[in-house]
Coordinates of C-alpha atoms in Angstrom, one line a residue:
M61 CA 24.5 -33.1 1.6
R62 CA 27.8 -31.5 2.6
P63 CA 27.9 -27.8 3.5
T64 CA 29.6 -25.5 1.1
M65 CA 33.0 -24.5 2.3
P66 CA 33.8 -20.7 2.3
M67 CA 35.5 -19.4 -0.7
P68 CA 39.2 -18.6 -0.4
A69 CA 40.2 -15.0 0.0
D70 CA 41.7 -14.8 -3.5
P71 CA 40.3 -17.5 -5.8
R72 CA 42.4 -16.3 -8.7
N73 CA 45.6 -17.1 -6.9
R74 CA 44.3 -20.6 -6.0
R75 CA 43.3 -21.3 -9.6
A76 CA 46.6 -20.0 -10.9
G77 CA 48.5 -22.8 -9.0
Y78 CA 45.9 -25.5 -9.5
M79 CA 47.0 -26.9 -12.9
P80 CA 50.7 -27.1 -12.2
R81 CA 50.0 -29.0 -8.9
F82 CA 47.7 -31.4 -10.7
G83 CA 50.2 -31.9 -13.5
Q84 CA 52.9 -32.6 -11.0
R85 CA 50.8 -35.2 -9.2
V86 CA 50.0 -37.0 -12.5
L87 CA 53.7 -37.0 -13.5
A88 CA 54.8 -38.3 -10.1
V89 CA 52.3 -41.1 -10.1
S90 CA 53.2 -42.0 -13.7
L91 CA 56.9 -42.3 -12.7
L92 CA 55.8 -44.4 -9.7
V93 CA 53.9 -46.8 -12.0
A94 CA 57.0 -47.2 -14.2
T95 CA 59.4 -47.8 -11.3
P96 CA 58.9 -51.6 -10.9
A97 CA 59.4 -52.1 -14.6
L98 CA 62.6 -50.0 -14.6
L99 CA 64.0 -51.8 -11.6
G100 CA 63.1 -55.2 -13.1
L101 CA 64.7 -54.2 -16.4
G102 CA 67.9 -53.2 -14.5
V103 CA 68.1 -56.5 -12.7
L104 CA 67.5 -58.5 -16.0
L105 CA 70.2 -56.6 -17.7
S106 CA 72.7 -57.3 -15.0
G107 CA 72.7 -61.0 -16.0
S108 CA 73.5 -62.4 -12.6
L109 CA 70.2 -64.3 -12.2
D110 CA 69.3 -67.7 -13.7
V111 CA 66.5 -68.1 -16.2
S112 CA 63.7 -69.3 -13.9
L113 CA 64.3 -66.4 -11.5
R114 CA 64.4 -64.0 -14.3
W115 CA 61.0 -65.2 -15.5
A116 CA 59.6 -65.0 -12.1
L117 CA 60.9 -61.5 -11.6
S118 CA 59.6 -60.4 -14.9
I119 CA 56.1 -61.8 -14.1
A120 CA 56.2 -60.0 -10.7
V121 CA 57.3 -56.8 -12.3
I122 CA 54.5 -57.0 -14.9
V123 CA 51.8 -57.8 -12.3
L124 CA 53.0 -55.0 -10.0
T125 CA 53.1 -52.5 -12.9
L126 CA 49.6 -53.5 -13.9
L127 CA 48.3 -53.0 -10.3
L128 CA 50.0 -49.6 -10.0
A129 CA 48.5 -48.6 -13.4
R130 CA 45.1 -49.7 -12.3
W131 CA 45.5 -47.8 -9.1
H132 CA 46.6 -44.7 -11.0
E133 CA 43.7 -45.0 -13.4
R134 CA 41.2 -45.0 -10.5
R135 CA 42.9 -42.1 -8.9
V136 CA 42.6 -40.1 -12.1
T137 CA 39.2 -41.3 -13.5
Y138 CA 37.0 -41.6 -10.4
P139 CA 37.2 -37.9 -9.6
L140 CA 36.4 -37.2 -13.2
Y141 CA 33.3 -39.4 -12.9
T142 CA 32.3 -37.5 -9.8
L143 CA 32.8 -34.2 -11.6
S144 CA 30.8 -35.4 -14.6
G145 CA 28.0 -36.5 -12.3
L146 CA 27.9 -33.1 -10.6
L147 CA 27.9 -31.3 -14.0
E148 CA 25.1 -33.6 -15.2
A149 CA 23.0 -32.8 -12.1
L150 CA 23.5 -29.1 -12.7
R151 CA 22.5 -29.4 -16.3
E152 CA 19.3 -31.2 -15.3
G153 CA 18.5 -28.6 -12.7
D154 CA 19.3 -30.6 -9.6
Y155 CA 21.3 -28.3 -7.4
S156 CA 21.2 -30.4 -4.2
L157 CA 24.1 -32.8 -5.0
R158 CA 27.5 -32.0 -3.5
G159 CA 30.9 -33.6 -4.2
V160 CA 33.3 -34.8 -1.5
Q161 CA 36.1 -32.3 -1.3
G162 CA 39.7 -33.5 -1.3
G163 CA 41.8 -35.7 -3.7
V164 CA 43.4 -34.6 -6.9
L165 CA 40.3 -32.6 -8.1
G166 CA 39.4 -31.2 -4.7
D167 CA 39.7 -27.6 -5.9
V168 CA 37.4 -28.2 -8.9
I169 CA 34.8 -30.0 -6.7
Y170 CA 35.0 -27.0 -4.3
D171 CA 34.1 -24.7 -7.2
I172 CA 31.3 -27.0 -8.4
N173 CA 29.8 -27.1 -4.9
A174 CA 29.9 -23.3 -4.7
L175 CA 28.3 -23.0 -8.1
A176 CA 25.5 -25.4 -7.1
E177 CA 24.9 -23.5 -3.9
R178 CA 24.6 -20.2 -5.8
L179 CA 22.3 -21.7 -8.5
Q180 CA 20.1 -23.2 -5.8
Q181 CA 19.8 -19.8 -4.0
E182 CA 19.0 -18.0 -7.3
R183 CA 16.4 -20.6 -8.2
L184 CA 14.8 -20.2 -4.7
Q185 CA 14.8 -16.4 -5.2
F186 CA 13.3 -16.8 -8.7
E187 CA 10.5 -19.1 -7.4
E188 CA 9.7 -16.7 -4.6
S189 CA 9.6 -13.8 -7.0
A190 CA 7.4 -15.8 -9.4
H191 CA 5.1 -16.8 -6.5
L192 CA 4.9 -13.1 -5.4
L193 CA 4.2 -12.0 -9.0
G194 CA 1.4 -14.6 -9.3
K195 CA -0.2 -13.5 -6.1
T196 CA 0.0 -9.9 -7.2
L197 CA -1.6 -10.6 -10.5
A198 CA -4.3 -12.6 -8.9
A199 CA -5.1 -9.8 -6.5
L200 CA -5.3 -7.1 -9.3
D201 CA -8.7 -5.9 -10.4
S202 CA -7.2 -5.0 -13.7
A203 CA -7.1 -7.6 -16.5
V204 CA -3.5 -8.4 -17.4
L205 CA -2.7 -10.5 -20.5
V206 CA 0.7 -11.3 -22.1
F207 CA 1.0 -12.3 -25.8
D208 CA 4.1 -13.7 -27.6
K209 CA 5.5 -12.3 -30.8
N210 CA 2.8 -14.2 -32.8
Q211 CA 0.1 -12.5 -30.6
R212 CA -0.8 -15.8 -28.9
L213 CA -1.9 -15.7 -25.3
R214 CA 0.8 -16.9 -22.9
L215 CA -0.3 -15.4 -19.5
L216 CA -3.5 -14.0 -18.0
N217 CA -4.7 -13.3 -14.5
P218 CA -8.1 -14.1 -12.9
A219 CA -9.5 -10.7 -13.8
A220 CA -8.7 -11.2 -17.4
Q221 CA -10.3 -14.7 -17.3
R222 CA -13.5 -13.2 -15.9
L223 CA -13.4 -10.5 -18.5
L224 CA -13.1 -13.0 -21.4
G225 CA -15.7 -15.3 -19.8
D226 CA -14.0 -18.7 -20.3
E227 CA -11.7 -21.2 -18.6
R228 CA -8.0 -20.6 -18.5
H229 CA -7.0 -23.8 -20.3
R230 CA -9.3 -22.9 -23.2
L231 CA -8.0 -19.4 -23.5
F232 CA -4.3 -20.2 -23.3
G233 CA -2.6 -20.3 -26.7
L234 CA -5.4 -18.6 -28.6
S235 CA -4.5 -15.7 -30.8
A236 CA -5.5 -12.1 -30.1
A237 CA -7.7 -12.2 -33.2
E238 CA -9.5 -15.3 -31.9
L239 CA -10.0 -13.5 -28.5
G240 CA -11.3 -10.4 -30.2
L241 CA -8.4 -8.3 -28.8
A242 CA -6.4 -7.7 -32.0
T243 CA -7.9 -4.2 -32.5
L244 CA -6.9 -3.3 -28.9
L245 CA -3.2 -4.3 -29.6
E246 CA -3.2 -2.4 -32.8
G247 CA -4.6 0.8 -31.4
P248 CA -3.0 3.6 -29.3
A249 CA -0.7 2.6 -26.4
A250 CA -3.2 4.2 -24.0
C251 CA -6.9 5.0 -24.7
L252 CA -10.4 5.0 -23.2
L253 CA -13.2 3.3 -25.1
T254 CA -16.4 1.5 -24.9
H255 CA -16.1 -2.2 -25.6
A256 CA -18.1 -5.4 -25.3
F257 CA -16.2 -8.3 -23.9
P258 CA -17.7 -11.7 -23.3
G259 CA -17.7 -11.2 -19.6
R260 CA -18.6 -7.5 -19.3
T261 CA -19.6 -4.5 -21.4
G262 CA -18.7 -0.9 -20.6
R263 CA -16.0 1.7 -20.7
F264 CA -12.5 0.5 -20.3
E265 CA -9.0 2.0 -20.2
I266 CA -6.7 0.1 -22.5
R267 CA -2.9 0.1 -22.2
H268 CA -0.4 -2.0 -24.0
A269 CA 3.4 -2.1 -24.3
S270 CA 6.0 -4.3 -25.9
L271 CA 8.2 -6.6 -23.7
R272 CA 10.9 -9.2 -24.1
S273 CA 11.3 -12.4 -22.2
G274 CA 14.0 -15.0 -22.8
G275 CA 15.2 -13.1 -25.9
R276 CA 11.8 -13.2 -27.5
G277 CA 9.4 -10.3 -28.0
G278 CA 5.9 -10.0 -26.7
V279 CA 3.1 -7.6 -25.8
L280 CA 1.6 -6.7 -22.4
L281 CA -2.1 -5.7 -22.4
V282 CA -3.8 -4.2 -19.4
I283 CA -7.5 -3.5 -19.3
N284 CA -9.1 -1.4 -16.5
D285 CA -12.9 -1.3 -16.0
V286 CA -13.5 2.4 -15.7
D287 CA -17.3 2.0 -15.0
R288 CA -16.6 -0.2 -12.0
V289 CA -14.3 2.4 -10.5
L290 CA -16.7 5.2 -11.2
R291 CA -19.6 3.2 -9.6
E292 CA -17.5 2.7 -6.5
E293 CA -16.6 6.3 -6.3
E294 CA -20.2 7.2 -6.7
R295 CA -21.3 4.9 -4.0
Q296 CA -18.7 6.3 -1.6
A297 CA -19.7 9.8 -2.5
W298 CA -23.4 9.0 -1.6
Q299 CA -22.3 7.5 1.6
R300 CA -20.3 10.6 2.6
L301 CA -23.3 12.8 1.6
L302 CA -25.8 10.8 3.7
R303 CA -23.4 10.8 6.7
V304 CA -23.0 14.6 6.4
L305 CA -26.8 15.1 6.2
A306 CA -27.5 12.7 9.1
H307 CA -24.8 14.5 11.2
E308 CA -26.2 17.9 10.5
V309 CA -29.8 17.0 11.0
N310 CA -29.0 15.4 14.4
N311 CA -26.7 18.3 15.3
S312 CA -29.6 20.7 14.8
L313 CA -32.4 18.6 16.2
A314 CA -30.7 18.0 19.5
P315 CA -30.9 21.7 20.6
I316 CA -34.4 21.9 19.1
Q317 CA -35.5 18.9 21.1
S318 CA -33.9 20.3 24.3
M319 CA -35.7 23.7 23.8
A320 CA -39.0 21.9 23.2
G321 CA -38.5 19.9 26.4
T322 CA -37.8 23.1 28.3
L323 CA -41.0 24.7 26.9
A324 CA -43.0 21.7 27.8
T325 CA -41.8 21.9 31.4
L326 CA -42.6 25.6 31.4
V327 CA -46.2 24.9 30.3
A328 CA -46.7 22.2 32.8
R329 CA -46.0 24.5 35.7
D330 CA -49.0 25.7 37.7
P331 CA -49.3 28.5 38.1
L332 CA -47.4 29.8 35.1
P333 CA -44.6 32.3 35.9
E334 CA -45.3 35.9 35.0
D335 CA -42.8 36.0 32.1
W336 CA -43.9 32.7 30.6
R337 CA -45.2 34.4 27.5
E338 CA -41.9 36.0 26.8
D339 CA -39.9 32.8 27.4
F340 CA -42.4 30.8 25.4
R341 CA -42.2 33.2 22.5
G342 CA -38.4 33.3 22.6
G343 CA -38.1 29.5 22.6
L344 CA -40.5 29.1 19.7
E345 CA -38.7 31.8 17.8
L346 CA -35.4 29.9 18.3
I347 CA -36.9 26.6 17.2
G348 CA -38.4 28.2 14.2
N349 CA -35.3 30.0 13.2
R350 CA -33.1 26.9 13.6
A351 CA -35.6 24.7 11.8
G352 CA -35.8 27.2 8.9
A353 CA -32.0 27.4 8.7
L354 CA -31.7 23.6 8.7
A355 CA -34.4 23.4 6.0
R356 CA -32.4 25.9 3.8
F357 CA -29.2 24.0 4.5
L358 CA -30.7 20.7 3.5
A359 CA -32.3 22.2 0.4
G360 CA -28.9 23.3 -0.8
Y361 CA -27.6 19.7 -0.4
S362 CA -30.5 18.2 -2.1
Q363 CA -30.1 20.6 -5.1
L364 CA -26.4 20.2 -5.6
A365 CA -25.5 17.1 -3.6
R366 CA -22.7 19.1 -2.1
L367 CA -22.2 22.2 0.1
P368 CA -23.9 25.0 -1.8
P369 CA -21.8 28.1 -2.6
P370 CA -22.3 30.7 0.1
H371 CA -24.8 33.6 -0.4
K372 CA -22.9 36.3 1.3
R373 CA -24.5 39.3 3.1
A374 CA -23.6 41.4 6.1
V375 CA -23.7 39.4 9.3
D376 CA -23.4 40.8 12.8
V377 CA -21.0 38.5 14.6
A378 CA -22.2 39.4 18.0
A379 CA -25.8 38.6 17.2
L380 CA -24.9 35.4 15.4
V381 CA -22.8 34.2 18.4
A382 CA -25.6 35.0 20.9
K383 CA -28.1 33.1 18.7
V384 CA -25.8 30.0 18.6
V385 CA -25.0 30.1 22.3
R386 CA -28.7 30.1 23.2
L387 CA -29.1 26.9 21.3
E388 CA -26.6 25.1 23.6
Q389 CA -28.4 23.9 26.7
R390 CA -26.0 21.3 28.1
L391 CA -23.5 23.7 29.6
P392 CA -23.5 27.5 30.2
V393 CA -21.4 29.2 27.6
R394 CA -19.8 32.5 28.4
I395 CA -19.7 35.3 25.8
E396 CA -16.7 37.6 25.9
T397 CA -18.1 40.7 24.2
G398 CA -15.6 42.2 21.7
V399 CA -15.6 45.0 19.2
A400 CA -18.5 45.4 16.8
L401 CA -17.7 43.2 13.9
I402 CA -19.6 42.8 10.6
V403 CA -18.5 40.2 8.1
Q404 CA -19.7 39.2 4.6
A405 CA -20.9 35.6 4.9
D406 CA -23.7 33.1 4.4
A407 CA -25.4 33.4 7.8
D408 CA -26.9 29.9 7.8
Q409 CA -23.6 28.2 6.9
L410 CA -21.6 30.3 9.3
E411 CA -24.1 29.5 12.0
Q412 CA -23.8 25.8 11.3
A413 CA -20.0 26.0 11.5
L414 CA -20.2 27.8 14.9
I415 CA -22.7 25.2 16.2
N416 CA -20.2 22.4 15.3
L417 CA -17.3 24.2 17.0
L418 CA -19.3 25.0 20.1
R419 CA -20.7 21.4 20.3
N420 CA -17.1 20.0 20.2
A421 CA -16.0 22.4 22.9
V422 CA -18.9 21.5 25.2
E423 CA -18.3 17.8 24.7
A424 CA -14.6 18.2 25.5
A425 CA -15.2 20.3 28.6
P426 CA -15.3 18.4 31.9
S427 CA -18.9 17.9 33.1
P428 CA -20.7 19.5 34.9
R429 CA -18.3 22.3 35.8
G430 CA -16.6 22.8 32.5
E431 CA -16.0 26.3 31.1
V432 CA -16.6 27.2 27.5
S433 CA -16.4 30.7 26.1
V434 CA -16.8 32.4 22.8
R435 CA -15.0 35.6 21.8
W436 CA -14.3 37.6 18.6
Y437 CA -11.9 40.3 17.5
R438 CA -10.4 41.9 14.5
D439 CA -6.8 41.1 13.4
E440 CA -5.8 43.5 10.6
A441 CA -7.8 42.3 7.6
R442 CA -9.3 39.3 9.3
G443 CA -12.3 38.8 11.6
L444 CA -11.6 36.0 14.1
I445 CA -14.0 34.0 16.2
E446 CA -12.6 31.7 18.9
V447 CA -14.3 29.0 20.9
V448 CA -12.3 28.1 24.1
D449 CA -12.8 25.1 26.4
D450 CA -10.9 23.7 29.4
G451 CA -10.9 20.1 28.3
P452 CA -8.0 17.8 27.7
G453 CA -6.9 19.7 24.6
P454 CA -6.8 18.7 20.9
P455 CA -5.6 15.2 20.0
L456 CA -2.1 14.9 18.6
S457 CA -3.0 14.2 15.0
D458 CA -2.7 15.9 11.6
N459 CA -6.1 14.4 10.5
L460 CA -8.5 16.4 12.7
F461 CA -10.0 18.1 9.6
V462 CA -10.0 15.0 7.4
P463 CA -13.5 13.8 6.6
F464 CA -14.7 10.9 8.8
F465 CA -11.6 11.0 11.0
T466 CA -12.7 11.1 14.7
T467 CA -11.1 10.4 18.1
K468 CA -14.5 10.3 19.9
P469 CA -16.3 7.0 20.5
G470 CA -19.3 7.0 18.2
G471 CA -18.2 10.1 16.4
S472 CA -18.8 10.6 12.7
G473 CA -15.8 12.7 11.8
I474 CA -18.0 15.2 9.9
G475 CA -18.2 18.3 12.2
L476 CA -14.7 19.7 11.8
A477 CA -14.5 18.7 8.1
L478 CA -17.7 20.5 7.4
V479 CA -16.5 23.6 9.3
R480 CA -13.3 23.7 7.2
Q481 CA -15.4 23.3 4.0
I482 CA -17.6 26.2 5.0
V483 CA -14.9 28.6 6.0
E484 CA -12.7 27.8 3.0
A485 CA -15.7 28.5 0.7
H486 CA -15.7 31.9 2.4
E487 CA -12.0 32.3 1.6
G488 CA -11.2 31.9 5.3
G489 CA -9.7 29.2 7.6
V490 CA -10.0 27.2 10.8
S491 CA -7.6 25.7 13.2
L492 CA -7.7 23.8 16.5
L493 CA -4.8 24.6 18.9
A494 CA -3.9 23.9 22.5
R495 CA -4.4 26.7 25.0
E496 CA -1.3 28.5 26.2
G497 CA -0.7 28.3 29.9
A498 CA -3.9 26.4 30.6
A499 CA -5.6 23.1 29.8
G500 CA -8.0 23.0 26.9
A501 CA -8.3 23.9 23.3
V502 CA -8.9 26.9 21.2
A503 CA -10.9 26.5 18.0
Q504 CA -10.2 29.6 15.8
L505 CA -12.3 30.5 12.8
W506 CA -11.3 33.5 10.7
L507 CA -12.9 35.3 7.7
P508 CA -11.4 38.0 5.4
L509 CA -12.6 41.5 6.0
E510 CA -11.6 43.1 2.6
S511 CA -15.2 43.4 1.7
A512 CA -16.6 43.9 5.2
T513 CA -17.0 46.8 7.6
G514 CA -16.1 46.7 11.2
E515 CA -15.2 49.0 14.0

């Protein structure tokens, strides 16, 4: 196979001079073929030769003329045979043949080679596109069917084959009426209905549109299984719910277990310290309060399978923060006492949000000398609560509050997402920022004060 030569800079100029040059060549060779005959005729007319010599000269002239004529025929017809063969190959779809450039039809062979190269590239692109289309249709969960103008099936993907419950070779060529799909093609262009197909029964989204291929009309039919999508969404929703519940239960049981261990150590001491009754009573009170809050929190989930709407009442921020800090036993948490601040909020939900923020801060702080503090203040019409740590700072990501996104090994990605859901239900907001002038992060939670009182 010969490589295709690059096209001239201006093919129109080359083609404009092609035919005159070819005609000049044919004329010149024709005159060359007639030259021996003309010379022989001139000698015979001179009359200076005897008869035998004239006959010999005549025979020689005739033979030489025939040889030149044969040579001229081959020079003209053989390139035409080559050209005919190349055109026949193109007509049959064989684009691999190339003609030898040069000779009287070299320019035409050049164009034929260029055409064959272009057709070969276009067929390769078409085959690649068709292969990609086939792979795409095979990967689709939606059933795709193509009917011709007579509503006979001409194309279907594996999902459509499973929906119709039969082999491809048996389905191909059947009419829409024979497949039980005629009513779908005659209905609205887009609709949602319950239908019984041979392979599946349920609710389906039906879409169809007209199309044209090769100058002929047809219909494209797409069938989506809505029930399957809804079942998948339901399964994912239950998984999210279970992960949230497990996260919150573990988040609350950990401090309860720590406090119970502390009380058990206190009881085992002999003799008991003088203030053991007060410590024991306070520990049991914390365990009982947290267990009750967790029970109410889980009850809301079990009733609505989502975060229940907040039941707002006046909440003292200072008392709530002190309660949450006492639950954290892994690291001493410093409370920066601020102004007296009363907000209208669901105490259990707000407590859960602060527990999650405080837990993240303690886990981020370097152990065992990390510093974590909680402060609150009033900013115009907002009440702000900030949890500050001296850890490495927040990760560089925009997905910190996206459910199930986590940067911690073994993390669930629920804590911050739940905090955001709680505060947004209170018409507030939450953010996680890097500290200014120091290492660490600041988790800021704010609630509106339009309906709250504070000093």
